[in-house]
CSV table of C-alpha atoms in Angstrom, one decimal:
chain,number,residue,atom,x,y,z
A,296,UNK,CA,4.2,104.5,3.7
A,297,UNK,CA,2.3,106.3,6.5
A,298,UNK,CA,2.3,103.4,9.2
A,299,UNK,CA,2.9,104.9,12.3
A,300,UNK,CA,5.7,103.1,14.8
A,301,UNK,CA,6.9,103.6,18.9
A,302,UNK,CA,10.3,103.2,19.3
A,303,UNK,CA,10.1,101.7,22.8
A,304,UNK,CA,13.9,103.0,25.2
A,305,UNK,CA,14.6,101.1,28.2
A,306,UNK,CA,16.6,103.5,30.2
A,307,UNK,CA,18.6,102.4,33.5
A,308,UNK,CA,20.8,104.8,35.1
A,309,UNK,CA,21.7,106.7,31.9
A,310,UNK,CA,21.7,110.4,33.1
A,311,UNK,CA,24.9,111.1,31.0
A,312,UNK,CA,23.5,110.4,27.7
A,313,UNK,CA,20.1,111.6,28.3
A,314,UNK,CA,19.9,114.6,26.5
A,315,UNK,CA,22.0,113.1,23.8
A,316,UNK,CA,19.7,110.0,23.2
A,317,UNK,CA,16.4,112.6,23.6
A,318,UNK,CA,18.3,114.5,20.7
A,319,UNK,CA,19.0,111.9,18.4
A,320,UNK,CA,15.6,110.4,18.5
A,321,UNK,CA,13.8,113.3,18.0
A,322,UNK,CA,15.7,114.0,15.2
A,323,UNK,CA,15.6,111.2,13.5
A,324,UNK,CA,11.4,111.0,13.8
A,325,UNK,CA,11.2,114.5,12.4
A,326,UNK,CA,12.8,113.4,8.9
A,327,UNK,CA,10.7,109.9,9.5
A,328,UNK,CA,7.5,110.2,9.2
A,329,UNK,CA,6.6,106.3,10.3
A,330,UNK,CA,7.9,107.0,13.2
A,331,UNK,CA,5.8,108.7,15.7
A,332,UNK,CA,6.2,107.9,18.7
A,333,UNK,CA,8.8,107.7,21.6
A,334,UNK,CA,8.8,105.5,24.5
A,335,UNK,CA,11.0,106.0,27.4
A,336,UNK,CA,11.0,103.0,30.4
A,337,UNK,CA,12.9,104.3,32.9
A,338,UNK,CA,13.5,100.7,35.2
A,339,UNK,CA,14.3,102.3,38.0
A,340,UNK,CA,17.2,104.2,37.6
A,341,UNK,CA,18.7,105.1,40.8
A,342,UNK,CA,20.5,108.7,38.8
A,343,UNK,CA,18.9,111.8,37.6
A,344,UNK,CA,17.8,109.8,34.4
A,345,UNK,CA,13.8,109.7,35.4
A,346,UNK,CA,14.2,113.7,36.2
A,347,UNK,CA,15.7,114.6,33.1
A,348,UNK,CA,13.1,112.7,31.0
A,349,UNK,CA,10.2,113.9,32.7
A,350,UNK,CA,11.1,117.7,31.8
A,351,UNK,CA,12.0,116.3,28.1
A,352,UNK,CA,8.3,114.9,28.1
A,353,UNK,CA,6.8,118.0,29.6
A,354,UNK,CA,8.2,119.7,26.3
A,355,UNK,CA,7.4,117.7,23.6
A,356,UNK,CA,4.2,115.9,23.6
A,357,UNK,CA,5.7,112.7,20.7
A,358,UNK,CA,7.8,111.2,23.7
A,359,UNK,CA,6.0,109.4,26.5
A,360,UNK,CA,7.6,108.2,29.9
A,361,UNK,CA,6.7,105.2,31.9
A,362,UNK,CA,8.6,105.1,35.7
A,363,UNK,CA,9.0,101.8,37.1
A,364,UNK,CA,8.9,101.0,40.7
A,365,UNK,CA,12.5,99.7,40.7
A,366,UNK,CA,14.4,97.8,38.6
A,367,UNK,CA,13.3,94.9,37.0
A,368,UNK,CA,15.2,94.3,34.6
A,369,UNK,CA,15.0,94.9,30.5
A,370,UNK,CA,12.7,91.9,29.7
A,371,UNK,CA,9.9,93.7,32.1
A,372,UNK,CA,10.9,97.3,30.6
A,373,UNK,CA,10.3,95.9,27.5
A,374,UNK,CA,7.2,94.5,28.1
A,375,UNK,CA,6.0,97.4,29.9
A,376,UNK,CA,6.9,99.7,26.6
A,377,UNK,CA,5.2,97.0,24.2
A,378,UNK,CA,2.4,97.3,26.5
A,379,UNK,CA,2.0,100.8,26.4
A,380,UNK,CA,2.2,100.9,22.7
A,381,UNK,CA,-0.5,101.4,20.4
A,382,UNK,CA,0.8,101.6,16.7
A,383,UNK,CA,0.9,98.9,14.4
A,384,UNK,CA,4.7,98.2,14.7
A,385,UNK,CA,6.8,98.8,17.0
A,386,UNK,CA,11.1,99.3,17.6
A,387,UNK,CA,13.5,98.9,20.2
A,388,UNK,CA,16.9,100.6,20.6
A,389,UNK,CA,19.0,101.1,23.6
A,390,UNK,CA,19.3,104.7,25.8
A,391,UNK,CA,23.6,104.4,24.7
A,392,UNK,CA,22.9,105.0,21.2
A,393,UNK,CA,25.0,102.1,20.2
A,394,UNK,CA,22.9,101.5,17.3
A,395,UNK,CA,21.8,104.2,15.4
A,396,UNK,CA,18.1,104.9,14.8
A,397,UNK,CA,18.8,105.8,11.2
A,398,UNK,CA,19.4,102.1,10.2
A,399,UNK,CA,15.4,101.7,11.3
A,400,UNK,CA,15.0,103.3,7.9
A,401,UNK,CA,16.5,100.0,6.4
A,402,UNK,CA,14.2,98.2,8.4
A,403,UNK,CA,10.6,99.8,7.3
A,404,UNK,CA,11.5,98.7,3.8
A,405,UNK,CA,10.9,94.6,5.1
A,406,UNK,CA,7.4,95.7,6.5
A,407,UNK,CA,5.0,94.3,4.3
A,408,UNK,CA,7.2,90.7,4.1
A,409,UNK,CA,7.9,89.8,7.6
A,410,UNK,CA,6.9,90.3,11.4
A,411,UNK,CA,10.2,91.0,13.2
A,412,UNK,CA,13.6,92.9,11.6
A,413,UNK,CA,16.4,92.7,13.6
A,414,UNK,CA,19.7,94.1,13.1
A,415,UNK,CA,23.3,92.0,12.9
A,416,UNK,CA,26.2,94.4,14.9
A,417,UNK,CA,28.8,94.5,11.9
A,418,UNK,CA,32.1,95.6,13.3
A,419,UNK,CA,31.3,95.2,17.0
A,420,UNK,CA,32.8,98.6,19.1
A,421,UNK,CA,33.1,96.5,22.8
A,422,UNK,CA,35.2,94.8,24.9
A,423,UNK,CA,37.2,91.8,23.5
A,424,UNK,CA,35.4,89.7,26.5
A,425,UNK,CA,32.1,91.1,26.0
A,426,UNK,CA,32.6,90.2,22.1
A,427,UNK,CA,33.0,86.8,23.3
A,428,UNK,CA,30.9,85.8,26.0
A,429,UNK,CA,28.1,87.4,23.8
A,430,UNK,CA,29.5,85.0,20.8
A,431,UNK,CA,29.4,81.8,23.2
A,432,UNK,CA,25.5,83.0,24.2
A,433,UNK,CA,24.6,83.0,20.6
A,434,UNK,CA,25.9,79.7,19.8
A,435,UNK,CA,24.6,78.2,22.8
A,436,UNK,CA,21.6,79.5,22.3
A,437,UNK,CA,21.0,78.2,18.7
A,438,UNK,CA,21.5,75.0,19.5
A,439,UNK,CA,18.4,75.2,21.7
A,440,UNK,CA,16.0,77.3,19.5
A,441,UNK,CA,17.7,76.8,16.1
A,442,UNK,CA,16.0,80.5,15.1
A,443,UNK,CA,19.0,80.9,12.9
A,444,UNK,CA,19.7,84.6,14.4
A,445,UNK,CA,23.3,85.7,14.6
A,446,UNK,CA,23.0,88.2,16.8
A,447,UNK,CA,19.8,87.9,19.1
A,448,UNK,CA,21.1,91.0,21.8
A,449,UNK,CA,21.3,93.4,18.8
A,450,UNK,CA,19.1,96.4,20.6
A,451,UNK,CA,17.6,97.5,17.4
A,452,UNK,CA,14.4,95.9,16.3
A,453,UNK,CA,11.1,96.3,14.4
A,454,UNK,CA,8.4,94.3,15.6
A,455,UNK,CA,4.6,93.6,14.3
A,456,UNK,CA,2.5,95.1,17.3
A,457,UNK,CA,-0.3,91.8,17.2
A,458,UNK,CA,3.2,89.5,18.0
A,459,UNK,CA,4.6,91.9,21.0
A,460,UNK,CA,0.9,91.4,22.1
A,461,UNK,CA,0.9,87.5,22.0
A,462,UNK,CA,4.8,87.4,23.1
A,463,UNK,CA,5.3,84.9,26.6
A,464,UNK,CA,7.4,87.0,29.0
A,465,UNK,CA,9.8,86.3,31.2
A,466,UNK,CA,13.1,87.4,32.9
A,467,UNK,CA,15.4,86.8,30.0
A,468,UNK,CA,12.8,86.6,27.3
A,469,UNK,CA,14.7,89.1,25.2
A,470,UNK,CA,17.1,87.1,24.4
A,471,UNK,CA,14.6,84.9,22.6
A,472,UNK,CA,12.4,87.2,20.7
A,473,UNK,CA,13.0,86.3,17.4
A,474,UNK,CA,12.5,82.3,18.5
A,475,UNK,CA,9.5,83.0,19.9
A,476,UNK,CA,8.1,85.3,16.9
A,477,UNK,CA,9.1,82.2,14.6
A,478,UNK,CA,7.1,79.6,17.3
A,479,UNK,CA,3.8,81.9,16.6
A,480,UNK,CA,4.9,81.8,12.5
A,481,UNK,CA,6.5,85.0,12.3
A,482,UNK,CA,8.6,85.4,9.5
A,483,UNK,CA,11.7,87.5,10.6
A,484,UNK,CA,14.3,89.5,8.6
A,485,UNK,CA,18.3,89.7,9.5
A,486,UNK,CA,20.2,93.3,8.6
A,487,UNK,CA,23.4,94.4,9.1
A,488,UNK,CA,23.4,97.9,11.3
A,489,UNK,CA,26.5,100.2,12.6
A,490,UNK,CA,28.0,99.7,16.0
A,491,UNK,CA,29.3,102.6,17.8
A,492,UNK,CA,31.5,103.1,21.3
A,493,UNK,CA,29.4,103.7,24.4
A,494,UNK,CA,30.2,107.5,25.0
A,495,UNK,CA,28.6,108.0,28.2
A,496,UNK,CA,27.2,105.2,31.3
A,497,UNK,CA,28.5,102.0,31.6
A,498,UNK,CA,27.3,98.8,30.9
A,499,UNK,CA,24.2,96.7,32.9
A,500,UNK,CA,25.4,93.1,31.5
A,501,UNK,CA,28.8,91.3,32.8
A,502,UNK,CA,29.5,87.7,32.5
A,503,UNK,CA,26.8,86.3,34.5
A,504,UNK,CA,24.1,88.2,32.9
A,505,UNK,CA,25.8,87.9,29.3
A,506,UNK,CA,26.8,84.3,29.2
A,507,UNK,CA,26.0,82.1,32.3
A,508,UNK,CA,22.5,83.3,32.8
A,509,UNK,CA,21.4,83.1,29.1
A,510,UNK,CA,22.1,79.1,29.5
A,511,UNK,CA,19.9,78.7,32.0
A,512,UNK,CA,17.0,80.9,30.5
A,513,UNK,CA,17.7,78.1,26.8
A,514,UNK,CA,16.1,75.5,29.5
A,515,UNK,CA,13.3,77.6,30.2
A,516,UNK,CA,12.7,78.1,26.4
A,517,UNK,CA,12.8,74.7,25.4
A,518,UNK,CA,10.5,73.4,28.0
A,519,UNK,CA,7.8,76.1,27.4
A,520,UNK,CA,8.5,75.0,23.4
A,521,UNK,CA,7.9,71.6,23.8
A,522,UNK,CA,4.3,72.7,25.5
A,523,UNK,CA,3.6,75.3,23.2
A,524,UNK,CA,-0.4,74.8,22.3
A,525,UNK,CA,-0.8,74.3,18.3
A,526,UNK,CA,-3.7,73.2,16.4
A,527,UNK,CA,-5.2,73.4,13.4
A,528,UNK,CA,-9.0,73.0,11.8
A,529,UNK,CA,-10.1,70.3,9.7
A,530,UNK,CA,-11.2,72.3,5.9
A,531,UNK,CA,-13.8,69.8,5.4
């Protein structure tokens, strides 16, 4: 298969693990020849992180860097990654390496059949409250969109570029992309992936952002749902 695919990074305040993700990523698109391109979104970091990556970028000419403002948040820094993007397919995976890029490999094998593979954290490596308010999320969350994703924060993702183009932002949408693939038609795949400790950095979610504030954003879902514009043309 010679498709070519970004992996789009949203990077906040991740100096520590810079050099490790940079090496990692690289890496893993020399032995994967999909894979082409690498997009670093660096949403403002207020570290060394948008330093470090600009010299990385100055060297090797596959990874790109886009420098927001400040920090918006990763719904915007995803956007702004899908934006840039020009490949047919695009992936996401988080600066912490918690997921490993290798499992993309898994993913490329679903191409032709569906729109949007997303990965299932088996054996979770967090926090016994993080586990949980992330569980409660999920099940609140299906009850809304009834996607049938188990795990819709999983940071690793493959996405047809024409549905990233059509996508409806807004602050929280990432918790709803595979609903709102499925509310254009999308068909969407569900693997199991590794999940690995954070080494370096700390984590940008805590119980508002990981539980409370994904209820509110279900409302937001449902109502643009229930006005979503469908029609069809009469064959005669």
């Amino acid at each position: 298969m010679k498709e070519t695919i970004s992996i789009i990074v949203p990077v906040f305040n991740e100096a520590e693990g810079i050099a490790r993700a940079v090496t990692s990523l690289t890496t893993f698109i020399d032995t994967s020849p999909q894979f082409s391109t690498i997009i670093f979104v660096n949403d403002g970091s207020t570290d060394s992180s948008q330093q470090l990556l600009s010299k990385f970028c100055v060297k090797d000419q596959r990874l790109r860097l886009i420098d927001l403002k400040k920090n918006y948040g990763l719904s915007t820094a995803l956007k702004a990654g899908f934006d840039a993007a020009t490949t047919p397919w695009v992936a996401y995976i988080d600066a912490d390496l918690q997921t490993d890029p290798k499992d993309l490999l898994r993913f490329v094998e679903h191409m032709d059949d569906h729109d949007l593979i997303t990965g299932i954290r088996a054996k979770r490596q967090d926090s016994f409250i993080k586990k949980k308010s992330s569980q409660f999320a999920n099940w609140f969350r299906q009850l809304f969109t009834n996607d049938g994703v188990k795990d819709t924060g999983c940071p690793l993702k493959l996405i047809r570029r024409s549905y990233t183009n059509s996508l409806l932002f807004f602050d929280g949408m990432h918790r709803f992309i595979p609903a709102l693939v499925q509310l254009q038609g999308g068909r969407v795949q569900q693997i199991e992936v590794g999940h690995y400790p954070r080494i370096s950095g700390s984590s940008k979610f805590n119980m508002w952002n990981r539980s409370i504030r994904p209820l509110t954003d279900c409302f937001v879902f449902l109502w643009m749902r229930r006005r979503w514009i469908r029609y069809s043309e009469d064959g005669h």
